[in-house]
mmCIF file of C-alpha atoms in Angstrom:
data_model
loop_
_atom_site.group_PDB
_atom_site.id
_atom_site.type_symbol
_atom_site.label_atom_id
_atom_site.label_comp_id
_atom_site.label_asym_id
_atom_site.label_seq_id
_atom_site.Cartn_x
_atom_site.Cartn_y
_atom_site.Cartn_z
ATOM 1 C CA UNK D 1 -24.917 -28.019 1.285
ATOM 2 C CA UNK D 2 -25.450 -24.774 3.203
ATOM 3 C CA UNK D 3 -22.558 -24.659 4.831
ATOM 4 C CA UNK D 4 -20.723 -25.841 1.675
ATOM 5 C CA UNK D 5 -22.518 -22.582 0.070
ATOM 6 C CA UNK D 6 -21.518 -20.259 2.766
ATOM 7 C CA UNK D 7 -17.857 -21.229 2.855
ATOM 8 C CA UNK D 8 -17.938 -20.063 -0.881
ATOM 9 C CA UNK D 9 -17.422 -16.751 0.534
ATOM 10 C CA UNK D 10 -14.307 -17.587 2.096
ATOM 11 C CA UNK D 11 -12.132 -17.123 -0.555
ATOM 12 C CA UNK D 12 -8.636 -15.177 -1.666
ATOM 13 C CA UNK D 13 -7.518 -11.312 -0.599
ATOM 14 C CA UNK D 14 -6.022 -11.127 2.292
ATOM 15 C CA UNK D 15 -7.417 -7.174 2.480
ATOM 16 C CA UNK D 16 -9.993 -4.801 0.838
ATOM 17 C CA UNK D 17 -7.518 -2.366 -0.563
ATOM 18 C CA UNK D 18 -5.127 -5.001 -1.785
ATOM 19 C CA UNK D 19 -8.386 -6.670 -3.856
ATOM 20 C CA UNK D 20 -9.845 -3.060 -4.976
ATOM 21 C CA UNK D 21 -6.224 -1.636 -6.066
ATOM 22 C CA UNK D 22 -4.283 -4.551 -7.456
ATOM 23 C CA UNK D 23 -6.418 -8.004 -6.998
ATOM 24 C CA UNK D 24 -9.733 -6.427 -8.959
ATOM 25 C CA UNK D 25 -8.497 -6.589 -12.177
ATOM 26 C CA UNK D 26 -6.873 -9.652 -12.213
ATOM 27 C CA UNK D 27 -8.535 -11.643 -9.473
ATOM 28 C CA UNK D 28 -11.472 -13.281 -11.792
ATOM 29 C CA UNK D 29 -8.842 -14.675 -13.835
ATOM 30 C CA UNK D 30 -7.128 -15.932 -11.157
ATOM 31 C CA UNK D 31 -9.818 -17.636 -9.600
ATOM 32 C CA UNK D 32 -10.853 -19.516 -12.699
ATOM 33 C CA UNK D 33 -7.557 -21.349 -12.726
ATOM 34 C CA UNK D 34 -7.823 -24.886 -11.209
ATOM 35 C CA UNK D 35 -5.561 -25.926 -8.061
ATOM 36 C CA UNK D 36 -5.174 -29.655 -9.430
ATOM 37 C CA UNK D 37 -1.789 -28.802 -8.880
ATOM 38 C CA UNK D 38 -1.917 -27.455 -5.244
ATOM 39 C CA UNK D 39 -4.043 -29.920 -4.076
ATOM 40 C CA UNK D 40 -2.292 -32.905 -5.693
ATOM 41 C CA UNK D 41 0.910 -31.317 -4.009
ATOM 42 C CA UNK D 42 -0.598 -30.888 -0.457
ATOM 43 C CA UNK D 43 -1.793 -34.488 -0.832
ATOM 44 C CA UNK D 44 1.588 -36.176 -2.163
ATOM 45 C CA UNK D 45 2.797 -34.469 0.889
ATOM 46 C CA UNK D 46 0.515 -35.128 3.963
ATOM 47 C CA UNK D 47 0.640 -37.981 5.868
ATOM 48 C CA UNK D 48 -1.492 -40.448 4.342
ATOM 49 C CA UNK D 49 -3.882 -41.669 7.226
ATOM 50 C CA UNK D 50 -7.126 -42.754 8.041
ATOM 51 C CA UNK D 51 -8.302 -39.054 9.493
ATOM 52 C CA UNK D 52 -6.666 -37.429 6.708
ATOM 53 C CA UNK D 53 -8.640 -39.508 3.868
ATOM 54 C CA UNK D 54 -12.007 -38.559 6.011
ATOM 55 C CA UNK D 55 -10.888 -35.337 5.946
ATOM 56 C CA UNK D 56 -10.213 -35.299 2.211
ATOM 57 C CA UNK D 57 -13.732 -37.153 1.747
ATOM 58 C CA UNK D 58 -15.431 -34.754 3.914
ATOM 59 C CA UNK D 59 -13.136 -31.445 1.848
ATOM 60 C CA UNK D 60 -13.293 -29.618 5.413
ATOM 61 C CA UNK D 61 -10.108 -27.676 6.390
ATOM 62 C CA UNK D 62 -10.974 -25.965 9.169
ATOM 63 C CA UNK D 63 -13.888 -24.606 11.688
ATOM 64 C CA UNK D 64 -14.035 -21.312 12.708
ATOM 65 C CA UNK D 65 -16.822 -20.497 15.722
ATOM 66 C CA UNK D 66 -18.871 -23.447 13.828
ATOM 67 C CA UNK D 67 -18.070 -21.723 10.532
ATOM 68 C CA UNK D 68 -17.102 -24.468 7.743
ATOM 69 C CA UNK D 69 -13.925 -23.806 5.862
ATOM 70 C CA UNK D 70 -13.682 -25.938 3.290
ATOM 71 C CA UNK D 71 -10.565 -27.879 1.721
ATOM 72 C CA UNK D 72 -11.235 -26.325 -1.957
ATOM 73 C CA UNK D 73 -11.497 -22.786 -0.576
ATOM 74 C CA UNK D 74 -8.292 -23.342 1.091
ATOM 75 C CA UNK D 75 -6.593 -24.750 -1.368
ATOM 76 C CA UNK D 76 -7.908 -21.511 -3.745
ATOM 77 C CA UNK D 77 -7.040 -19.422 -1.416
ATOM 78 C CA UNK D 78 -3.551 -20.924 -1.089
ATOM 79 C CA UNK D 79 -3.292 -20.862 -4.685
ATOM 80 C CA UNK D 80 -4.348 -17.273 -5.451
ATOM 81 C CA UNK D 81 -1.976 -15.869 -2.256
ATOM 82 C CA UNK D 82 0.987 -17.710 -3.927
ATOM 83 C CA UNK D 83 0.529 -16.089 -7.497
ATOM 84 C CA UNK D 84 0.206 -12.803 -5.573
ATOM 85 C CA UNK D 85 3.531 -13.375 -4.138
ATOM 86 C CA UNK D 86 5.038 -15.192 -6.227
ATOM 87 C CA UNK D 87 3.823 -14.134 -9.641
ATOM 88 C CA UNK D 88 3.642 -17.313 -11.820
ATOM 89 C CA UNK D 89 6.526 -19.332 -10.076
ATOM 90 C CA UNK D 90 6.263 -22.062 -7.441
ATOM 91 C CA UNK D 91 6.823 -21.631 -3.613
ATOM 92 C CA UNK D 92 10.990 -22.709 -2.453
ATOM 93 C CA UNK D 93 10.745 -25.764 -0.854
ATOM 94 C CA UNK D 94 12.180 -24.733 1.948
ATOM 95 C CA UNK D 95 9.621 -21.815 2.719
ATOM 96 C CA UNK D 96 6.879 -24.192 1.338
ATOM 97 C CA UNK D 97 5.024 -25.535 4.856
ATOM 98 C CA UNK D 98 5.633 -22.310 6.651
ATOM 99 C CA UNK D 99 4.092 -20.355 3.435
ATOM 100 C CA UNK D 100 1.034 -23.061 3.722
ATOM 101 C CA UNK D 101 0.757 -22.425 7.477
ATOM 102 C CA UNK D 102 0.833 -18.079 7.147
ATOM 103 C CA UNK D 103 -2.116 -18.344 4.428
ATOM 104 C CA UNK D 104 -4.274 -21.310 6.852
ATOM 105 C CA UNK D 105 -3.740 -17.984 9.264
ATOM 106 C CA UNK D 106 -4.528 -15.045 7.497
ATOM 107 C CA UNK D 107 -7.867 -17.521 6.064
ATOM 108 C CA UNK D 108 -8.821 -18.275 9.402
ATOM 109 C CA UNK D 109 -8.751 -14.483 10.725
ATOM 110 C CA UNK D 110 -10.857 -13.454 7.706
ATOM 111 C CA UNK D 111 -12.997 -16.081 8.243
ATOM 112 C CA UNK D 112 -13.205 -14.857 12.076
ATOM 113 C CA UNK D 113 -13.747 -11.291 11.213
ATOM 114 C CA UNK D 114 -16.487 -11.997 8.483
ATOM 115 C CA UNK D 115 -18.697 -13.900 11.569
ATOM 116 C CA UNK D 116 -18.089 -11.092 14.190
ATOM 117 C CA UNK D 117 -19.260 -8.677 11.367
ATOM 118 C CA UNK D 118 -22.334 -10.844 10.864
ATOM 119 C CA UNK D 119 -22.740 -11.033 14.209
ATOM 120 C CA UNK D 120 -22.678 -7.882 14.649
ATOM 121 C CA UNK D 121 -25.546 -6.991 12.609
ATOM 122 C CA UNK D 122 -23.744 -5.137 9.819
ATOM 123 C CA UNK D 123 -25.006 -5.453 6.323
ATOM 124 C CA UNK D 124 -22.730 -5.238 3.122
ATOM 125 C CA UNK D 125 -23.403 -2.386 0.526
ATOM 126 C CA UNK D 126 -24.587 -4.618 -2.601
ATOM 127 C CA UNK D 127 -24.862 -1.379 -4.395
ATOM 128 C CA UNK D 128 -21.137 -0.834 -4.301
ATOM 129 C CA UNK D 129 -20.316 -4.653 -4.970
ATOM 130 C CA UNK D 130 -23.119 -4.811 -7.960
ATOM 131 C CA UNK D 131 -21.030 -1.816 -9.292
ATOM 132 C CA UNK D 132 -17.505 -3.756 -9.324
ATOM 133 C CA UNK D 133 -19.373 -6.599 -10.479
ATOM 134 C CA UNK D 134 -20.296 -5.009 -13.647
ATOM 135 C CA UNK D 135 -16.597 -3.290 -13.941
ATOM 136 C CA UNK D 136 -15.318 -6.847 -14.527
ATOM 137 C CA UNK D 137 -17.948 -8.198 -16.590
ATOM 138 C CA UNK D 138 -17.050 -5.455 -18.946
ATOM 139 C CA UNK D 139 -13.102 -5.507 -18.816
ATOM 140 C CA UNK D 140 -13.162 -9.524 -19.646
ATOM 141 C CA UNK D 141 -16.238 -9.524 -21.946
ATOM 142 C CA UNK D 142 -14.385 -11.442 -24.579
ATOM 143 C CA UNK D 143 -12.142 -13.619 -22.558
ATOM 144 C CA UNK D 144 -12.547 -17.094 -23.185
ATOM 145 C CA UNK D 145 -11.914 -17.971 -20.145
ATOM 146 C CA UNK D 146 -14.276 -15.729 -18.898
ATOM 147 C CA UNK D 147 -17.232 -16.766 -21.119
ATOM 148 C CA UNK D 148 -16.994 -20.826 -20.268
ATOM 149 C CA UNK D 149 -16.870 -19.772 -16.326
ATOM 150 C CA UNK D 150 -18.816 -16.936 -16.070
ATOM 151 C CA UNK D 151 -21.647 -17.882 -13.632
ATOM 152 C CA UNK D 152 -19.172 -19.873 -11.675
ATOM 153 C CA UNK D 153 -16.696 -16.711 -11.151
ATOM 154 C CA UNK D 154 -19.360 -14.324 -10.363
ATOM 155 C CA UNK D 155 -20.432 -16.275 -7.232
ATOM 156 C CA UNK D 156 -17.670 -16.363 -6.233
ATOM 157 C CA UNK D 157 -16.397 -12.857 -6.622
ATOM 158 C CA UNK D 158 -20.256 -11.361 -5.344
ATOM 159 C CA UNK D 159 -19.941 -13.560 -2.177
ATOM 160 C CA UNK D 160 -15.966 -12.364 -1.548
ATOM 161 C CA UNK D 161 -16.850 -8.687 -1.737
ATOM 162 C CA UNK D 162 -19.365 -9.854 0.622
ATOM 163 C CA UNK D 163 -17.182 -10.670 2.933
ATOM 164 C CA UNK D 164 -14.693 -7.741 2.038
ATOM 165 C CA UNK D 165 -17.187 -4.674 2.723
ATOM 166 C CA UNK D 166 -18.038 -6.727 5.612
ATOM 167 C CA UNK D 167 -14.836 -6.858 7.336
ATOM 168 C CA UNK D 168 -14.109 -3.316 5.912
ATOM 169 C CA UNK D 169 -17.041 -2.095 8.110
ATOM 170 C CA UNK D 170 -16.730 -3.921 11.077
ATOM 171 C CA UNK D 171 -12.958 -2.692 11.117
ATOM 172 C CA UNK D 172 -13.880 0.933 10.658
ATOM 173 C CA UNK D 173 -16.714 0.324 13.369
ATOM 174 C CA UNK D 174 -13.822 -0.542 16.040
ATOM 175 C CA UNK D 175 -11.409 1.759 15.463
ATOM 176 C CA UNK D 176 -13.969 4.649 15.626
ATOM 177 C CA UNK D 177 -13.289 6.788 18.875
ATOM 178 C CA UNK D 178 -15.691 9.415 19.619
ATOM 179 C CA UNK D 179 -14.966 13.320 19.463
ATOM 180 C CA UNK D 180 -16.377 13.908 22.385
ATOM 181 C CA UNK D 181 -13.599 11.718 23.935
ATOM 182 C CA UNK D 182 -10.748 13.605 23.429
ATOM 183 C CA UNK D 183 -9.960 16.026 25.623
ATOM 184 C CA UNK D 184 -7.188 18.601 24.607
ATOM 185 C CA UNK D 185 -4.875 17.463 27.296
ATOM 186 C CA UNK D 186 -4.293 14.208 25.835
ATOM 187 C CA UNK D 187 -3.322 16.005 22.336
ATOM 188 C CA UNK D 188 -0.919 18.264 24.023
ATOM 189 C CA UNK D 189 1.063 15.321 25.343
ATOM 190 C CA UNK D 190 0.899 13.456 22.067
ATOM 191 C CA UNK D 191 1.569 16.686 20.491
ATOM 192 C CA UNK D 192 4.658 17.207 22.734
ATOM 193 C CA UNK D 193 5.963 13.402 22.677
ATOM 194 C CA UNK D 194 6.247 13.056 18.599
ATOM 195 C CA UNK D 195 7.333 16.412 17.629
ATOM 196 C CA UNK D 196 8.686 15.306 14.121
ATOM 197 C CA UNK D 197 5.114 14.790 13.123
ATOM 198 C CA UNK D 198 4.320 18.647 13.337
ATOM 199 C CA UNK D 199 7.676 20.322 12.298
ATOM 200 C CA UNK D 200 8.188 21.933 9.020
ATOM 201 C CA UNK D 201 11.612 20.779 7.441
ATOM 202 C CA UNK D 202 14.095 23.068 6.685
ATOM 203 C CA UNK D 203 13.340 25.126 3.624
ATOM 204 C CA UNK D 204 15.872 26.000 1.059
ATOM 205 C CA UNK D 205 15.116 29.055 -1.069
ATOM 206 C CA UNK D 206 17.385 27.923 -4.437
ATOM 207 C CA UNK D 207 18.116 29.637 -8.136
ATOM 208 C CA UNK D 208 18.888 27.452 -10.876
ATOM 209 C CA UNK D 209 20.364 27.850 -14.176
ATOM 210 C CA UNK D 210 20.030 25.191 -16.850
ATOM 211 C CA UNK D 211 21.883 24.410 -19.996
ATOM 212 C CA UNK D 212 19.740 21.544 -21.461
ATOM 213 C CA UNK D 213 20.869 18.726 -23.023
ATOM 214 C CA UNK D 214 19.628 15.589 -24.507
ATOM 215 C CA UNK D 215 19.894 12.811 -22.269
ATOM 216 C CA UNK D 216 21.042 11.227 -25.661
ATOM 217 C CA UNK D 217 23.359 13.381 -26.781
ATOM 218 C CA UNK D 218 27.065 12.065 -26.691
ATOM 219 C CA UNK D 219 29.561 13.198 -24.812
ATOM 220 C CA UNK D 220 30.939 16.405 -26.865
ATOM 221 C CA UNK D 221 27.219 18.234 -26.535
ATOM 222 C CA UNK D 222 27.707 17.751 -22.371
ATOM 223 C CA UNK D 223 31.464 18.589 -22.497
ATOM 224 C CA UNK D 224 30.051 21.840 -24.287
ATOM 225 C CA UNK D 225 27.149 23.179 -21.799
ATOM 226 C CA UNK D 226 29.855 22.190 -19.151
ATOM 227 C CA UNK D 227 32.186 24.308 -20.260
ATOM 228 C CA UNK D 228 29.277 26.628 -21.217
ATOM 229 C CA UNK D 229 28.193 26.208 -17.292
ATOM 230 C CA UNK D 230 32.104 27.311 -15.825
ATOM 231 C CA UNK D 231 32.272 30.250 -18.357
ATOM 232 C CA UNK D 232 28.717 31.558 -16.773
ATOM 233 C CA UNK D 233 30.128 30.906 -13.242
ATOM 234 C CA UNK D 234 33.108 32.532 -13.952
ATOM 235 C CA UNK D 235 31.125 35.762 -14.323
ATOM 236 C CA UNK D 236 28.942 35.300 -11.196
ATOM 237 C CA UNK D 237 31.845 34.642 -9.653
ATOM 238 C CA UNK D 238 33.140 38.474 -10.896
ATOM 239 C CA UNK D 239 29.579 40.091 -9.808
ATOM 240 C CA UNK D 240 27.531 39.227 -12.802
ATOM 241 C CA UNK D 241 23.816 39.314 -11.811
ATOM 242 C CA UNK D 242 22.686 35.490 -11.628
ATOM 243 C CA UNK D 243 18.983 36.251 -12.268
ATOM 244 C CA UNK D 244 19.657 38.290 -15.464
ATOM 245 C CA UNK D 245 22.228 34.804 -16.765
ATOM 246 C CA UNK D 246 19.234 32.676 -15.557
ATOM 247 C CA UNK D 247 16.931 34.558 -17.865
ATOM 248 C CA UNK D 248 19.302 34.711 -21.180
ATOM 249 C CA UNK D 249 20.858 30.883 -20.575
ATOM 250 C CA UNK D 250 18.577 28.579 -18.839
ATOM 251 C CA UNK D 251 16.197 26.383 -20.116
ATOM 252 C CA UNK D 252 14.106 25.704 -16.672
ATOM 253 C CA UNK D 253 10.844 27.455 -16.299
ATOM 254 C CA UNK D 254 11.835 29.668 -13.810
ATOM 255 C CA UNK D 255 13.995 31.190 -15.967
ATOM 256 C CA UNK D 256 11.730 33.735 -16.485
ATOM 257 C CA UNK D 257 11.746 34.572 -12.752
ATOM 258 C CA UNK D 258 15.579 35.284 -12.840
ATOM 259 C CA UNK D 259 16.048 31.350 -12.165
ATOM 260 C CA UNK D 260 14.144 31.844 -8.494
ATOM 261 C CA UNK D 261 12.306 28.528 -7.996
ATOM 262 C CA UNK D 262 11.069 29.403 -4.138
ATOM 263 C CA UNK D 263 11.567 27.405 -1.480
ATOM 264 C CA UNK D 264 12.056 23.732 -1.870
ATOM 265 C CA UNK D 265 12.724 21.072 0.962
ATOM 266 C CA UNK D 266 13.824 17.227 0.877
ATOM 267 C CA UNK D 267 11.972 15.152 -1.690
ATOM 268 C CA UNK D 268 11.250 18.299 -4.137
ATOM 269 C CA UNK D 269 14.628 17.755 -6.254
ATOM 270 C CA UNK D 270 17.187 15.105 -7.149
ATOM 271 C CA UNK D 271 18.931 13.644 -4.201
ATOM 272 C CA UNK D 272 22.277 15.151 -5.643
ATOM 273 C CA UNK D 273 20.962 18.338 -5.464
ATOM 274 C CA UNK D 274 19.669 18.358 -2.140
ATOM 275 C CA UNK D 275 23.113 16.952 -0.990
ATOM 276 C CA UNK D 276 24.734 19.876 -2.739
ATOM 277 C CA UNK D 277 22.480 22.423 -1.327
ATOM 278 C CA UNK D 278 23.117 21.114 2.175
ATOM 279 C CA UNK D 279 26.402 22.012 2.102
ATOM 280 C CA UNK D 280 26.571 25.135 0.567
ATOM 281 C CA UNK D 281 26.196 28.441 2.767
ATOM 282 C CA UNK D 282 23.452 31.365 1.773
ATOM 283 C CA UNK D 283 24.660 33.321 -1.178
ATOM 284 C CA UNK D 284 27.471 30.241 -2.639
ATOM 285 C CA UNK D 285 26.817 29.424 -5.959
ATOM 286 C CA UNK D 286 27.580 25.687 -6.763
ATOM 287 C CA UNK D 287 30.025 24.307 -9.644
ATOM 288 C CA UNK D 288 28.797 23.021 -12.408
ATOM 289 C CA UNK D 289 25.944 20.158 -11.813
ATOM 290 C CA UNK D 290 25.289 17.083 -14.476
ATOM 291 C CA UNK D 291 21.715 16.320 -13.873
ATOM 292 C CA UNK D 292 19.739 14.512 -15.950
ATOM 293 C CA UNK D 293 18.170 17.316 -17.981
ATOM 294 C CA UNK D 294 21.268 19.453 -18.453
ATOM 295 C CA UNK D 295 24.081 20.979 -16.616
ATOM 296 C CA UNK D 296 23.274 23.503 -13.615
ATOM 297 C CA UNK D 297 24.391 26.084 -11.564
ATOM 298 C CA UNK D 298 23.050 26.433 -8.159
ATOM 299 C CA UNK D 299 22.480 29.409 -5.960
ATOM 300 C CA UNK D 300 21.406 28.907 -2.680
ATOM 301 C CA UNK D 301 19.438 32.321 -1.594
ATOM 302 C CA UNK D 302 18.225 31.555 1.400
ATOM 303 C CA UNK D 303 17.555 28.806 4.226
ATOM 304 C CA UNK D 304 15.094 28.272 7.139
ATOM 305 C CA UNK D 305 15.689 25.706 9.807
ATOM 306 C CA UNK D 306 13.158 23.175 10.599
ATOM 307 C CA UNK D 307 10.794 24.614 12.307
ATOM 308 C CA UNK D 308 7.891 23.220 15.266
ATOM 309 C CA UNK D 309 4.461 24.783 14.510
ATOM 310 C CA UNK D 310 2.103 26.438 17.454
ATOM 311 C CA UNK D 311 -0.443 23.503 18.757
ATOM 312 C CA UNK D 312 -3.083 25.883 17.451
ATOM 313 C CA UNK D 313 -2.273 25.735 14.050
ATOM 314 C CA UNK D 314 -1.989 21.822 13.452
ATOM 315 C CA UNK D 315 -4.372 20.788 16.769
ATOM 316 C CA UNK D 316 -6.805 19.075 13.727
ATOM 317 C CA UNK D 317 -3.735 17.262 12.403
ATOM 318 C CA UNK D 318 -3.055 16.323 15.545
ATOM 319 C CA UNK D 319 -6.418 14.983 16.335
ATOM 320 C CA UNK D 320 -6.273 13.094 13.384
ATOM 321 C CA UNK D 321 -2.724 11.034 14.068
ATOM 322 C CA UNK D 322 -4.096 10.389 17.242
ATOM 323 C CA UNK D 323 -7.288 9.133 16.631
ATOM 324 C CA UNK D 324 -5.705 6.807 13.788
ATOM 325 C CA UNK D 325 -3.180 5.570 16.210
ATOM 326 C CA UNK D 326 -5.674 4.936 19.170
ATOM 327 C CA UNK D 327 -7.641 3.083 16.342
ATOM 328 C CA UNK D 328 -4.865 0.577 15.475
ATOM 329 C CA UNK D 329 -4.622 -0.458 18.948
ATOM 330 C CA UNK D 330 -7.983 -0.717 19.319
ATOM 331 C CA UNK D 331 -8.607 -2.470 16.295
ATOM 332 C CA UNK D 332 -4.927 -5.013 17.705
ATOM 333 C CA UNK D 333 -6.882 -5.202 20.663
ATOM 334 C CA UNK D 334 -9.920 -6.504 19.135
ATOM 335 C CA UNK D 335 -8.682 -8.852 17.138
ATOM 336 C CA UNK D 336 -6.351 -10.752 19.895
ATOM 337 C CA UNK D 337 -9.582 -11.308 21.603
ATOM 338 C CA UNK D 338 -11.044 -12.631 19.232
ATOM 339 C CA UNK D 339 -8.442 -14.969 18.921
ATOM 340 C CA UNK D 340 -8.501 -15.555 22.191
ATOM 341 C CA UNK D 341 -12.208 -16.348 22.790
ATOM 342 C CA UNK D 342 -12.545 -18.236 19.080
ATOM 343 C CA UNK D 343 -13.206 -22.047 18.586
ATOM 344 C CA UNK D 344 -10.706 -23.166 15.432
ATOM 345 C CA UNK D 345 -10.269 -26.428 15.020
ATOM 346 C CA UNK D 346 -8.005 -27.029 11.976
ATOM 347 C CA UNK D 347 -7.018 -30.102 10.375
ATOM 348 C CA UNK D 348 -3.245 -30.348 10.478
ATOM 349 C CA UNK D 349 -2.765 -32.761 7.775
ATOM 350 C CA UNK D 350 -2.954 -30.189 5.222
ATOM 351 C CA UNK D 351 -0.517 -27.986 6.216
#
């Protein structure tokens, strides 16, 4: 019975921000579905034989360092990986065993990780959990669902954020590296051997002018601010001032500002644009543009090439991608031995 009871803890998310983000709101729900179905479909399909029916009797999937997983929290935790994946449809055949095989895994590791955190001496924060607790006894209050199986879910969601700020802490725990460590030689070279990471991109200093139009409009109201847009280029092109159009005919906000929106790099506009502005030399002003909002005219004042900042100036940032890398392979590390030294004996007829 105790081990029964611990192995309740066992159960779904394959990772703390995937169940906080995405898996909280939903994951009570989830879990009060029944896997009839899964199970009867891992039976129908296992060989039939005298260790599998003990097994069955017995519900116990696997052993992890002594650790009892059992059949049912498997099978849940089958269940609930394959509606996260697959929404509400059914696993292809043909991916079916190696699906069954990738969730007995990632099981097994948590399983793993929750005992070394144990072991370890760490203790969860039940003020945190109590708090989420009481965030999803409010949001399904009135579900059905929720009302007939309340006690049962709550067990089990209390003892799987358990386990979650468990493994949460032991992971942040092994991929600490101390301060005092680093030494400003080793940020230099990873400073000098990823580059990319501390460059500014080239920056684009760009006016705009904007005829608006309704994305709904038909096609005469955009044939109109196009020809609208060539008449104003025209001009520019004849030594009108574009800032003083920008302010009269444009409908973006920095039309007060003569059109000027400052510097802008990749990501900041529409791919088209940036495309455009790429090509065009300091001082060109583009043809007409359809964008979404309107038809545009582009000038492109001014451009600065990427450029690598001083060590100086981004040694914190520095620190920082180091320390998080170093961490992952610490943390890679870890867990391979812990594979390696780990006793799992698992009970292939259910896979």
């Amino acid at each position: 019975d105790k081990a029964a009871h611990g192995s309740k803890s066992m159960r779904q998310k394959f990772s703390k921000n995937q169940f906080v983000t995405r898996g909280k709101n939903i994951a009570c729900l989830m879990l009060l579905m029944t896997t009839a179905a899964v199970a009867g479909e891992l039976k129908s399909s296992a060989d039939v034989g005298s260790s599998h029916a003990a097994a069955v009797e017995k519900q116990v999937f696997a052993t992890v360092n002594g650790e009892v997983i059992t059949l049912q929290v498997y099978l849940d935790f089958l269940q609930n990986a394959q509606r996260r994946k697959y929404y509400h449809g059914s696993v292809p055949e043909e991916a079916l065993q190696k699906f069954r095989r990738q969730v007995a895994d990632s099981l097994i590791e948590r399983t793993l990780l929750a005992v070394a955190a144990r072991e370890s001496g760490l203790q969860p924060d039940t003020k945190v959990i109590e708090a989420n607790l009481k965030q999803i006894e409010s949001r399904y209050a009135e579900n059905p669902e929720w009302k007939k199986n309340r006690k049962q879910a709550l067990a089990v969601l209390r003892n799987n954020m358990l386990q979650d700020n468990l493994i949460e802490q032991l992971e942040a725990k092994i991929k600490s590296i101390p301060e005092l460590a680093l030494q400003d030689a080793q940020l230099m070279t990873y400073y000098k051997e990823n580059p990319e990471k501390f460059t500014t991109p080239e920056r684009l200093r760009v006016a705009i002018i904007l005829l608006s139009v309704d994305p709904s409009s038909g096609s005469p109201a955009w044939k109109a601010a196009y020809a609208e847009a060539e008449a104003l280029r025209a001009k520019l092109t004849k030594g009108a001032d574009f800032s003083e159009l920008a302010r009269i005919h444009s409908a973006d906000r920095s039309a007060q500002n003569g059109g000027d929106m400052g510097f802008v790099h990749d990501g900041m506009l529409a791919p088209l644009v940036h495309k455009k502005l790429r090509a065009m030399q300091v001082g060109e002003i583009s043809e007409p543009l359809v964008l979404l909002q309107g038809i545009a005219l582009l000038k492109l004042n001014a451009r600065e090439p990427p450029q690598l900042n001083p060590f100086a100036g981004v040694k914190s940032r520095v620190q920082s991608l180091w320390q998080a890398e170093q961490g992952k392979k610490v943390w890679q590390n870890y867990l391979e031995d812990l594979r390696k030294k780990a006793h799992i004996v698992r009970n292939e007829a259910f896979l």
